[in-house]
Amino acid sequence: MEHHKVRGNGVDIHVAIQGPSDGPIVLFLHGFPELWYSWRHQIPGLAARGYRAVAPDLRGYGDSDAPAEISSYTCFNIVGDMIAVISALTSSEDEKVFVVGHDWGALIAWYLCLFRPDKVRALVNLSVPFSFRPTDPSVKPVDRLRAFYGDDYYVCRFQEVGDIEAEIAEVGTERVMKKILTYRTPAPLNIPKDKSFWGSKDETIPLPSWLTEEDVAYFVTKFEEKGFSGPVNYYRNFNRNNELLGPWVGSKIQVPTKFVIGDLDLVYYMHGVKEYIHGPKFKEDVPLLEEPVVMEGVAHFINQEKPQEILQIILDFISKF
């Protein structure tokens, strides 16, 4: 596996790359709180089949640049970074790439397909459907979430600058990473200010078979180097993104798409998400969507929990194009 920095859109983006230089590119976009490393199982599997797997650390994460300003983390900034990555790695302006996204990476992948469908051959998205599509620009999504779930809802807790960062520093990065990555309660995620969510410091958090201490150590090292402000700044732009997306209200995703979610995923239990996935609206918004897949007994970090199954779904789908 090679590691490179791609300069573009005003920042340096770190990318992990494996596979033949002339192979079809598969661009992997990670979520929160993850890194390129979240795709550690799928990257070699794609490379072994002749694809060129490319997994960046999104801006604010890992070995990529992390601008200090909250306003540097809008959907435009992040999609712009990915266009720079695609441009740096493709041999011509006409070359398209496959895209695979999870969590925030899935949201960015939707927006990438919305803004630049000319760059995407096909899309595999995990956990986050297109229910966060552009809507009335006067609507403030964070206010809606607060009205549904209250002030302790994690998206709401992430809004106050410095607040969650200070809490994470007090609790400790290792404990935070273990608690979030092993979360599998099929319900909205609340993080009360009394810090009860994290448990007592002398309480061990057992790891599932798919997550090793070495995996956690890699995440911890990178998040302790970079901090959490960049990653949570994505959430601080929810309202701003909805304003910026005004020109795309009513637009459809015109890219062949596969969608997968676990039936224990906290996103599956957000207001209206199940109805959106299984009702007619998802297919209306994404006309080239295949039948969504709901994996039983699987929680949010689906690409890490079921690495081989997700790899096979990706291969089966992109091999059609």
mmCIF file of N, CA, C and O in Angstrom, residues 191-281:
data_model
loop_
_atom_site.group_PDB
_atom_site.id
_atom_site.type_symbol
_atom_site.label_atom_id
_atom_site.label_comp_id
_atom_site.label_asym_id
_atom_site.label_seq_id
_atom_site.Cartn_x
_atom_site.Cartn_y
_atom_site.Cartn_z
ATOM 1 N N ILE A 191 -25.721 11.863 24.062
ATOM 2 C CA ILE A 191 -24.513 12.001 24.880
ATOM 3 C C ILE A 191 -24.789 13.072 25.936
ATOM 4 O O ILE A 191 -24.512 14.260 25.735
ATOM 5 N N PRO A 192 -25.387 12.667 27.075
ATOM 6 C CA PRO A 192 -25.729 13.646 28.118
ATOM 7 C C PRO A 192 -24.498 14.393 28.633
ATOM 8 O O PRO A 192 -23.387 13.849 28.640
ATOM 9 N N LYS A 193 -24.714 15.625 29.047
ATOM 10 C CA LYS A 193 -23.603 16.443 29.534
ATOM 11 C C LYS A 193 -23.000 15.919 30.829
ATOM 12 O O LYS A 193 -21.898 16.317 31.208
ATOM 13 N N ASP A 194 -23.712 15.016 31.509
ATOM 14 C CA ASP A 194 -23.155 14.477 32.761
ATOM 15 C C ASP A 194 -22.087 13.401 32.501
ATOM 16 O O ASP A 194 -21.563 12.793 33.428
ATOM 17 N N LYS A 195 -21.789 13.162 31.225
ATOM 18 C CA LYS A 195 -20.730 12.224 30.799
ATOM 19 C C LYS A 195 -21.049 10.758 31.107
ATOM 20 O O LYS A 195 -20.188 9.888 31.021
ATOM 21 N N SER A 196 -22.290 10.462 31.453
ATOM 22 C CA SER A 196 -22.665 9.087 31.792
ATOM 23 C C SER A 196 -22.553 8.148 30.593
ATOM 24 O O SER A 196 -22.356 6.937 30.756
ATOM 25 N N PHE A 197 -22.658 8.693 29.380
ATOM 26 C CA PHE A 197 -22.576 7.856 28.182
ATOM 27 C C PHE A 197 -21.255 7.093 28.127
ATOM 28 O O PHE A 197 -21.201 5.944 27.671
ATOM 29 N N TRP A 198 -20.195 7.723 28.589
ATOM 30 C CA TRP A 198 -18.855 7.141 28.443
ATOM 31 C C TRP A 198 -18.544 6.083 29.492
ATOM 32 O O TRP A 198 -17.574 5.326 29.339
ATOM 33 N N GLY A 199 -19.345 5.994 30.552
ATOM 34 C CA GLY A 199 -19.083 5.033 31.625
ATOM 35 C C GLY A 199 -17.914 5.481 32.496
ATOM 36 O O GLY A 199 -17.240 6.476 32.203
ATOM 37 N N SER A 200 -17.669 4.752 33.562
ATOM 38 C CA SER A 200 -16.571 5.119 34.470
ATOM 39 C C SER A 200 -15.236 4.694 33.870
ATOM 40 O O SER A 200 -15.146 3.715 33.125
ATOM 41 N N LYS A 201 -14.186 5.420 34.221
ATOM 42 C CA LYS A 201 -12.881 5.189 33.601
ATOM 43 C C LYS A 201 -12.281 3.830 33.962
ATOM 44 O O LYS A 201 -11.429 3.311 33.246
ATOM 45 N N ASP A 202 -12.718 3.254 35.074
ATOM 46 C CA ASP A 202 -12.167 1.945 35.457
ATOM 47 C C ASP A 202 -12.985 0.784 34.889
ATOM 48 O O ASP A 202 -12.706 -0.384 35.143
ATOM 49 N N GLU A 203 -13.989 1.121 34.098
ATOM 50 C CA GLU A 203 -14.841 0.103 33.477
ATOM 51 C C GLU A 203 -14.285 -0.255 32.092
ATOM 52 O O GLU A 203 -14.093 0.608 31.233
ATOM 53 N N THR A 204 -13.994 -1.532 31.883
ATOM 54 C CA THR A 204 -13.439 -1.986 30.606
ATOM 55 C C THR A 204 -14.523 -2.029 29.532
ATOM 56 O O THR A 204 -15.652 -2.453 29.799
ATOM 57 N N ILE A 205 -14.160 -1.607 28.332
ATOM 58 C CA ILE A 205 -15.074 -1.692 27.200
ATOM 59 C C ILE A 205 -14.609 -2.857 26.327
ATOM 60 O O ILE A 205 -13.572 -2.766 25.666
ATOM 61 N N PRO A 206 -15.329 -3.974 26.344
ATOM 62 C CA PRO A 206 -14.898 -5.138 25.541
ATOM 63 C C PRO A 206 -14.999 -4.859 24.055
ATOM 64 O O PRO A 206 -15.940 -4.200 23.600
ATOM 65 N N LEU A 207 -14.035 -5.361 23.298
ATOM 66 C CA LEU A 207 -14.037 -5.154 21.852
ATOM 67 C C LEU A 207 -14.646 -6.355 21.141
ATOM 68 O O LEU A 207 -14.416 -7.493 21.533
ATOM 69 N N PRO A 208 -15.395 -6.107 20.069
ATOM 70 C CA PRO A 208 -15.934 -7.213 19.267
ATOM 71 C C PRO A 208 -14.807 -7.867 18.462
ATOM 72 O O PRO A 208 -13.710 -7.312 18.344
ATOM 73 N N SER A 209 -15.094 -9.008 17.864
ATOM 74 C CA SER A 209 -14.066 -9.754 17.138
ATOM 75 C C SER A 209 -13.499 -8.979 15.953
ATOM 76 O O SER A 209 -12.361 -9.193 15.549
ATOM 77 N N TRP A 210 -14.280 -8.065 15.397
ATOM 78 C CA TRP A 210 -13.841 -7.332 14.199
ATOM 79 C C TRP A 210 -12.988 -6.111 14.497
ATOM 80 O O TRP A 210 -12.496 -5.449 13.571
ATOM 81 N N LEU A 211 -12.792 -5.798 15.759
ATOM 82 C CA LEU A 211 -12.016 -4.612 16.150
ATOM 83 C C LEU A 211 -10.951 -5.021 17.162
ATOM 84 O O LEU A 211 -11.269 -5.496 18.253
ATOM 85 N N THR A 212 -9.672 -4.855 16.793
ATOM 86 C CA THR A 212 -8.579 -5.251 17.683
ATOM 87 C C THR A 212 -8.042 -4.052 18.458
ATOM 88 O O THR A 212 -8.303 -2.889 18.111
ATOM 89 N N GLU A 213 -7.271 -4.336 19.475
ATOM 90 C CA GLU A 213 -6.604 -3.268 20.231
ATOM 91 C C GLU A 213 -5.661 -2.489 19.314
ATOM 92 O O GLU A 213 -5.486 -1.276 19.463
ATOM 93 N N GLU A 214 -5.056 -3.198 18.345
ATOM 94 C CA GLU A 214 -4.157 -2.531 17.390
ATOM 95 C C GLU A 214 -4.926 -1.560 16.501
ATOM 96 O O GLU A 214 -4.445 -0.451 16.198
ATOM 97 N N ASP A 215 -6.132 -1.971 16.100
ATOM 98 C CA ASP A 215 -6.974 -1.066 15.313
ATOM 99 C C ASP A 215 -7.284 0.199 16.109
ATOM 100 O O ASP A 215 -7.137 1.327 15.606
ATOM 101 N N VAL A 216 -7.718 0.005 17.337
ATOM 102 C CA VAL A 216 -8.060 1.148 18.198
ATOM 103 C C VAL A 216 -6.842 2.042 18.386
ATOM 104 O O VAL A 216 -6.941 3.277 18.312
ATOM 105 N N ALA A 217 -5.688 1.430 18.582
ATOM 106 C CA ALA A 217 -4.456 2.205 18.811
ATOM 107 C C ALA A 217 -4.138 3.102 17.617
ATOM 108 O O ALA A 217 -3.685 4.239 17.788
ATOM 109 N N TYR A 218 -4.381 2.605 16.398
ATOM 110 C CA TYR A 218 -4.124 3.426 15.212
ATOM 111 C C TYR A 218 -5.050 4.644 15.199
ATOM 112 O O TYR A 218 -4.597 5.779 14.997
ATOM 113 N N PHE A 219 -6.348 4.407 15.431
ATOM 114 C CA PHE A 219 -7.299 5.516 15.482
ATOM 115 C C PHE A 219 -6.897 6.522 16.570
ATOM 116 O O PHE A 219 -6.902 7.737 16.337
ATOM 117 N N VAL A 220 -6.571 6.012 17.746
ATOM 118 C CA VAL A 220 -6.227 6.881 18.884
ATOM 119 C C VAL A 220 -5.020 7.749 18.555
ATOM 120 O O VAL A 220 -5.016 8.967 18.803
ATOM 121 N N THR A 221 -3.987 7.140 17.983
ATOM 122 C CA THR A 221 -2.775 7.895 17.636
ATOM 123 C C THR A 221 -3.106 9.056 16.710
ATOM 124 O O THR A 221 -2.675 10.200 16.938
ATOM 125 N N LYS A 222 -3.871 8.783 15.678
ATOM 126 C CA LYS A 222 -4.179 9.816 14.692
ATOM 127 C C LYS A 222 -5.103 10.900 15.252
ATOM 128 O O LYS A 222 -4.933 12.088 14.951
ATOM 129 N N PHE A 223 -6.091 10.507 16.074
ATOM 130 C CA PHE A 223 -7.001 11.510 16.632
ATOM 131 C C PHE A 223 -6.327 12.335 17.727
ATOM 132 O O PHE A 223 -6.660 13.509 17.921
ATOM 133 N N GLU A 224 -5.374 11.760 18.421
ATOM 134 C CA GLU A 224 -4.645 12.541 19.414
ATOM 135 C C GLU A 224 -3.705 13.539 18.737
ATOM 136 O O GLU A 224 -3.465 14.619 19.263
ATOM 137 N N GLU A 225 -3.204 13.171 17.569
ATOM 138 C CA GLU A 225 -2.356 14.100 16.813
ATOM 139 C C GLU A 225 -3.182 15.258 16.261
ATOM 140 O O GLU A 225 -2.774 16.413 16.336
ATOM 141 N N LYS A 226 -4.344 14.950 15.708
ATOM 142 C CA LYS A 226 -5.115 15.940 14.953
ATOM 143 C C LYS A 226 -6.214 16.606 15.779
ATOM 144 O O LYS A 226 -6.603 17.740 15.507
ATOM 145 N N GLY A 227 -6.743 15.893 16.783
ATOM 146 C CA GLY A 227 -7.856 16.430 17.548
ATOM 147 C C GLY A 227 -9.194 16.139 16.873
ATOM 148 O O GLY A 227 -9.251 15.550 15.790
ATOM 149 N N PHE A 228 -10.272 16.568 17.507
ATOM 150 C CA PHE A 228 -11.623 16.263 17.016
ATOM 151 C C PHE A 228 -12.350 17.470 16.428
ATOM 152 O O PHE A 228 -13.462 17.327 15.924
ATOM 153 N N SER A 229 -11.732 18.645 16.473
ATOM 154 C CA SER A 229 -12.450 19.828 15.987
ATOM 155 C C SER A 229 -12.813 19.719 14.515
ATOM 156 O O SER A 229 -13.939 20.026 14.114
ATOM 157 N N GLY A 230 -11.863 19.295 13.679
ATOM 158 C CA GLY A 230 -12.159 19.139 12.253
ATOM 159 C C GLY A 230 -13.334 18.210 12.015
ATOM 160 O O GLY A 230 -14.320 18.583 11.356
ATOM 161 N N PRO A 231 -13.273 16.976 12.551
ATOM 162 C CA PRO A 231 -14.395 16.049 12.363
ATOM 163 C C PRO A 231 -15.746 16.577 12.848
ATOM 164 O O PRO A 231 -16.756 16.400 12.155
ATOM 165 N N VAL A 232 -15.793 17.218 14.017
ATOM 166 C CA VAL A 232 -17.105 17.699 14.493
ATOM 167 C C VAL A 232 -17.537 18.966 13.764
ATOM 168 O O VAL A 232 -18.726 19.305 13.759
ATOM 169 N N ASN A 233 -16.590 19.645 13.098
ATOM 170 C CA ASN A 233 -16.975 20.814 12.301
ATOM 171 C C ASN A 233 -17.884 20.444 11.131
ATOM 172 O O ASN A 233 -18.639 21.297 10.638
ATOM 173 N N TYR A 234 -17.829 19.183 10.675
ATOM 174 C CA TYR A 234 -18.769 18.739 9.645
ATOM 175 C C TYR A 234 -20.200 18.922 10.162
ATOM 176 O O TYR A 234 -21.073 19.401 9.438
ATOM 177 N N TYR A 235 -20.434 18.527 11.406
ATOM 178 C CA TYR A 235 -21.771 18.626 12.009
ATOM 179 C C TYR A 235 -22.168 20.091 12.219
ATOM 180 O O TYR A 235 -23.353 20.425 12.191
ATOM 181 N N ARG A 236 -21.170 20.948 12.448
ATOM 182 C CA ARG A 236 -21.442 22.370 12.667
ATOM 183 C C ARG A 236 -21.823 23.080 11.377
ATOM 184 O O ARG A 236 -22.176 24.261 11.406
ATOM 185 N N ASN A 237 -21.746 22.365 10.261
ATOM 186 C CA ASN A 237 -22.138 22.942 8.981
ATOM 187 C C ASN A 237 -23.448 22.362 8.442
ATOM 188 O O ASN A 237 -23.800 22.633 7.285
ATOM 189 N N PHE A 238 -24.148 21.579 9.241
ATOM 190 C CA PHE A 238 -25.420 21.008 8.786
ATOM 191 C C PHE A 238 -26.376 22.103 8.286
ATOM 192 O O PHE A 238 -26.931 22.007 7.187
ATOM 193 N N ASN A 239 -26.569 23.151 9.093
ATOM 194 C CA ASN A 239 -27.486 24.219 8.702
ATOM 195 C C ASN A 239 -26.965 24.980 7.490
ATOM 196 O O ASN A 239 -27.718 25.283 6.553
ATOM 197 N N ARG A 240 -25.685 25.283 7.501
ATOM 198 C CA ARG A 240 -25.077 26.009 6.386
ATOM 199 C C ARG A 240 -25.191 25.212 5.090
ATOM 200 O O ARG A 240 -25.505 25.767 4.026
ATOM 201 N N ASN A 241 -24.934 23.900 5.165
ATOM 202 C CA ASN A 241 -25.037 23.059 3.973
ATOM 203 C C ASN A 241 -26.424 23.149 3.357
ATOM 204 O O ASN A 241 -26.575 23.219 2.129
ATOM 205 N N ASN A 242 -27.450 23.150 4.207
ATOM 206 C CA ASN A 242 -28.811 23.175 3.668
ATOM 207 C C ASN A 242 -29.085 24.493 2.926
ATOM 208 O O ASN A 242 -29.806 24.511 1.931
ATOM 209 N N GLU A 243 -28.488 25.581 3.414
ATOM 210 C CA GLU A 243 -28.601 26.850 2.697
ATOM 211 C C GLU A 243 -27.882 26.767 1.352
ATOM 212 O O GLU A 243 -28.407 27.178 0.318
ATOM 213 N N LEU A 244 -26.653 26.222 1.366
ATOM 214 C CA LEU A 244 -25.840 26.157 0.149
ATOM 215 C C LEU A 244 -26.460 25.261 -0.915
ATOM 216 O O LEU A 244 -26.239 25.450 -2.108
ATOM 217 N N LEU A 245 -27.238 24.261 -0.468
ATOM 218 C CA LEU A 245 -27.801 23.273 -1.390
ATOM 219 C C LEU A 245 -29.075 23.752 -2.083
ATOM 220 O O LEU A 245 -29.676 23.017 -2.864
ATOM 221 N N GLY A 246 -29.469 24.997 -1.833
ATOM 222 C CA GLY A 246 -30.682 25.545 -2.434
ATOM 223 C C GLY A 246 -30.807 25.313 -3.936
ATOM 224 O O GLY A 246 -31.879 24.921 -4.419
ATOM 225 N N PRO A 247 -29.743 25.528 -4.729
ATOM 226 C CA PRO A 247 -29.865 25.325 -6.186
ATOM 227 C C PRO A 247 -30.188 23.885 -6.596
ATOM 228 O O PRO A 247 -30.602 23.653 -7.736
ATOM 229 N N TRP A 248 -29.975 22.937 -5.699
ATOM 230 C CA TRP A 248 -30.192 21.533 -6.043
ATOM 231 C C TRP A 248 -31.495 20.959 -5.469
ATOM 232 O O TRP A 248 -31.721 19.760 -5.543
ATOM 233 N N VAL A 249 -32.337 21.790 -4.883
ATOM 234 C CA VAL A 249 -33.620 21.299 -4.376
ATOM 235 C C VAL A 249 -34.393 20.668 -5.534
ATOM 236 O O VAL A 249 -34.557 21.280 -6.596
ATOM 237 N N GLY A 250 -34.826 19.422 -5.333
ATOM 238 C CA GLY A 250 -35.568 18.716 -6.367
ATOM 239 C C GLY A 250 -34.703 17.939 -7.341
ATOM 240 O O GLY A 250 -35.225 17.188 -8.173
ATOM 241 N N SER A 251 -33.387 18.105 -7.254
ATOM 242 C CA SER A 251 -32.490 17.363 -8.151
ATOM 243 C C SER A 251 -32.411 15.903 -7.745
ATOM 244 O O SER A 251 -32.562 15.560 -6.565
ATOM 245 N N LYS A 252 -32.137 15.052 -8.722
ATOM 246 C CA LYS A 252 -32.032 13.615 -8.468
ATOM 247 C C LYS A 252 -30.588 13.148 -8.628
ATOM 248 O O LYS A 252 -29.794 13.792 -9.312
ATOM 249 N N ILE A 253 -30.267 12.019 -7.982
ATOM 250 C CA ILE A 253 -28.965 11.390 -8.144
ATOM 251 C C ILE A 253 -29.022 10.524 -9.406
ATOM 252 O O ILE A 253 -29.713 9.505 -9.433
ATOM 253 N N GLN A 254 -28.297 10.926 -10.446
ATOM 254 C CA GLN A 254 -28.375 10.224 -11.736
ATOM 255 C C GLN A 254 -27.153 9.314 -11.928
ATOM 256 O O GLN A 254 -26.486 9.361 -12.961
ATOM 257 N N VAL A 255 -26.876 8.513 -10.909
ATOM 258 C CA VAL A 255 -25.734 7.594 -10.918
ATOM 259 C C VAL A 255 -26.232 6.220 -10.456
ATOM 260 O O VAL A 255 -27.021 6.149 -9.502
ATOM 261 N N PRO A 256 -25.824 5.124 -11.103
ATOM 262 C CA PRO A 256 -26.205 3.793 -10.603
ATOM 263 C C PRO A 256 -25.750 3.610 -9.155
ATOM 264 O O PRO A 256 -24.596 3.888 -8.824
ATOM 265 N N THR A 257 -26.666 3.156 -8.296
ATOM 266 C CA THR A 257 -26.403 3.157 -6.856
ATOM 267 C C THR A 257 -26.833 1.877 -6.177
ATOM 268 O O THR A 257 -27.906 1.328 -6.456
ATOM 269 N N LYS A 258 -26.005 1.431 -5.245
ATOM 270 C CA LYS A 258 -26.337 0.343 -4.315
ATOM 271 C C LYS A 258 -26.289 0.928 -2.911
ATOM 272 O O LYS A 258 -25.351 1.656 -2.571
ATOM 273 N N PHE A 259 -27.291 0.592 -2.080
ATOM 274 C CA PHE A 259 -27.318 1.104 -0.704
ATOM 275 C C PHE A 259 -27.454 -0.042 0.286
ATOM 276 O O PHE A 259 -28.265 -0.947 0.085
ATOM 277 N N VAL A 260 -26.654 0.030 1.360
ATOM 278 C CA VAL A 260 -26.642 -1.018 2.380
ATOM 279 C C VAL A 260 -26.670 -0.377 3.765
ATOM 280 O O VAL A 260 -25.968 0.612 4.017
ATOM 281 N N ILE A 261 -27.459 -0.962 4.667
ATOM 282 C CA ILE A 261 -27.511 -0.496 6.062
ATOM 283 C C ILE A 261 -27.736 -1.702 6.966
ATOM 284 O O ILE A 261 -28.301 -2.716 6.542
ATOM 285 N N GLY A 262 -27.253 -1.615 8.201
ATOM 286 C CA GLY A 262 -27.491 -2.663 9.177
ATOM 287 C C GLY A 262 -28.778 -2.406 9.950
ATOM 288 O O GLY A 262 -29.160 -1.257 10.161
ATOM 289 N N ASP A 263 -29.450 -3.487 10.374
ATOM 290 C CA ASP A 263 -30.729 -3.283 11.072
ATOM 291 C C ASP A 263 -30.539 -2.857 12.531
ATOM 292 O O ASP A 263 -31.519 -2.603 13.235
ATOM 293 N N LEU A 264 -29.278 -2.754 12.995
ATOM 294 C CA LEU A 264 -29.004 -2.203 14.322
ATOM 295 C C LEU A 264 -28.330 -0.827 14.228
ATOM 296 O O LEU A 264 -27.868 -0.285 15.228
ATOM 297 N N ASP A 265 -28.261 -0.287 13.016
ATOM 298 C CA ASP A 265 -27.612 1.005 12.798
ATOM 299 C C ASP A 265 -28.445 2.121 13.409
ATOM 300 O O ASP A 265 -29.654 2.199 13.168
ATOM 301 N N LEU A 266 -27.802 3.007 14.165
ATOM 302 C CA LEU A 266 -28.533 4.116 14.783
ATOM 303 C C LEU A 266 -29.206 5.001 13.737
ATOM 304 O O LEU A 266 -30.277 5.570 13.982
ATOM 305 N N VAL A 267 -28.615 5.105 12.525
ATOM 306 C CA VAL A 267 -29.216 5.934 11.469
ATOM 307 C C VAL A 267 -30.558 5.352 11.032
ATOM 308 O O VAL A 267 -31.495 6.094 10.728
ATOM 309 N N TYR A 268 -30.669 4.037 11.025
ATOM 310 C CA TYR A 268 -31.898 3.350 10.617
ATOM 311 C C TYR A 268 -33.071 3.749 11.519
ATOM 312 O O TYR A 268 -34.234 3.644 11.125
ATOM 313 N N TYR A 269 -32.740 4.214 12.738
ATOM 314 C CA TYR A 269 -33.776 4.557 13.718
ATOM 315 C C TYR A 269 -33.958 6.060 13.875
ATOM 316 O O TYR A 269 -34.674 6.509 14.767
ATOM 317 N N MET A 270 -33.321 6.832 12.986
ATOM 318 C CA MET A 270 -33.593 8.269 12.976
ATOM 319 C C MET A 270 -34.976 8.508 12.380
ATOM 320 O O MET A 270 -35.477 7.699 11.588
ATOM 321 N N HIS A 271 -35.586 9.615 12.759
ATOM 322 C CA HIS A 271 -36.950 9.913 12.346
ATOM 323 C C HIS A 271 -37.091 9.876 10.831
ATOM 324 O O HIS A 271 -36.395 10.590 10.103
ATOM 325 N N GLY A 272 -37.970 9.022 10.345
ATOM 326 C CA GLY A 272 -38.321 8.963 8.934
ATOM 327 C C GLY A 272 -37.379 8.170 8.039
ATOM 328 O O GLY A 272 -37.672 7.996 6.849
ATOM 329 N N VAL A 273 -36.259 7.671 8.582
ATOM 330 C CA VAL A 273 -35.260 7.013 7.727
ATOM 331 C C VAL A 273 -35.762 5.670 7.198
ATOM 332 O O VAL A 273 -35.645 5.374 6.004
ATOM 333 N N LYS A 274 -36.324 4.840 8.077
ATOM 334 C CA LYS A 274 -36.848 3.541 7.616
ATOM 335 C C LYS A 274 -37.901 3.732 6.526
ATOM 336 O O LYS A 274 -37.897 3.034 5.508
ATOM 337 N N GLU A 275 -38.790 4.674 6.768
ATOM 338 C CA GLU A 275 -39.870 4.934 5.815
ATOM 339 C C GLU A 275 -39.290 5.414 4.476
ATOM 340 O O GLU A 275 -39.780 5.050 3.403
ATOM 341 N N TYR A 276 -38.245 6.215 4.563
ATOM 342 C CA TYR A 276 -37.613 6.724 3.342
ATOM 343 C C TYR A 276 -36.960 5.588 2.560
ATOM 344 O O TYR A 276 -37.148 5.472 1.348
ATOM 345 N N ILE A 277 -36.198 4.742 3.251
ATOM 346 C CA ILE A 277 -35.475 3.646 2.591
ATOM 347 C C ILE A 277 -36.436 2.663 1.928
ATOM 348 O O ILE A 277 -36.214 2.222 0.793
ATOM 349 N N HIS A 278 -37.518 2.321 2.631
ATOM 350 C CA HIS A 278 -38.417 1.265 2.157
ATOM 351 C C HIS A 278 -39.646 1.780 1.403
ATOM 352 O O HIS A 278 -40.395 0.992 0.837
ATOM 353 N N GLY A 279 -39.808 3.101 1.391
ATOM 354 C CA GLY A 279 -40.933 3.681 0.651
ATOM 355 C C GLY A 279 -40.512 4.091 -0.750
ATOM 356 O O GLY A 279 -39.396 3.816 -1.191
ATOM 357 N N PRO A 280 -41.399 4.761 -1.469
ATOM 358 C CA PRO A 280 -41.114 5.121 -2.879
ATOM 359 C C PRO A 280 -40.141 6.289 -3.049
ATOM 360 O O PRO A 280 -39.544 6.448 -4.110
ATOM 361 N N LYS A 281 -39.964 7.099 -1.993
ATOM 362 C CA LYS A 281 -39.217 8.356 -2.145
ATOM 363 C C LYS A 281 -37.743 8.132 -2.496
ATOM 364 O O LYS A 281 -37.166 8.872 -3.310
#
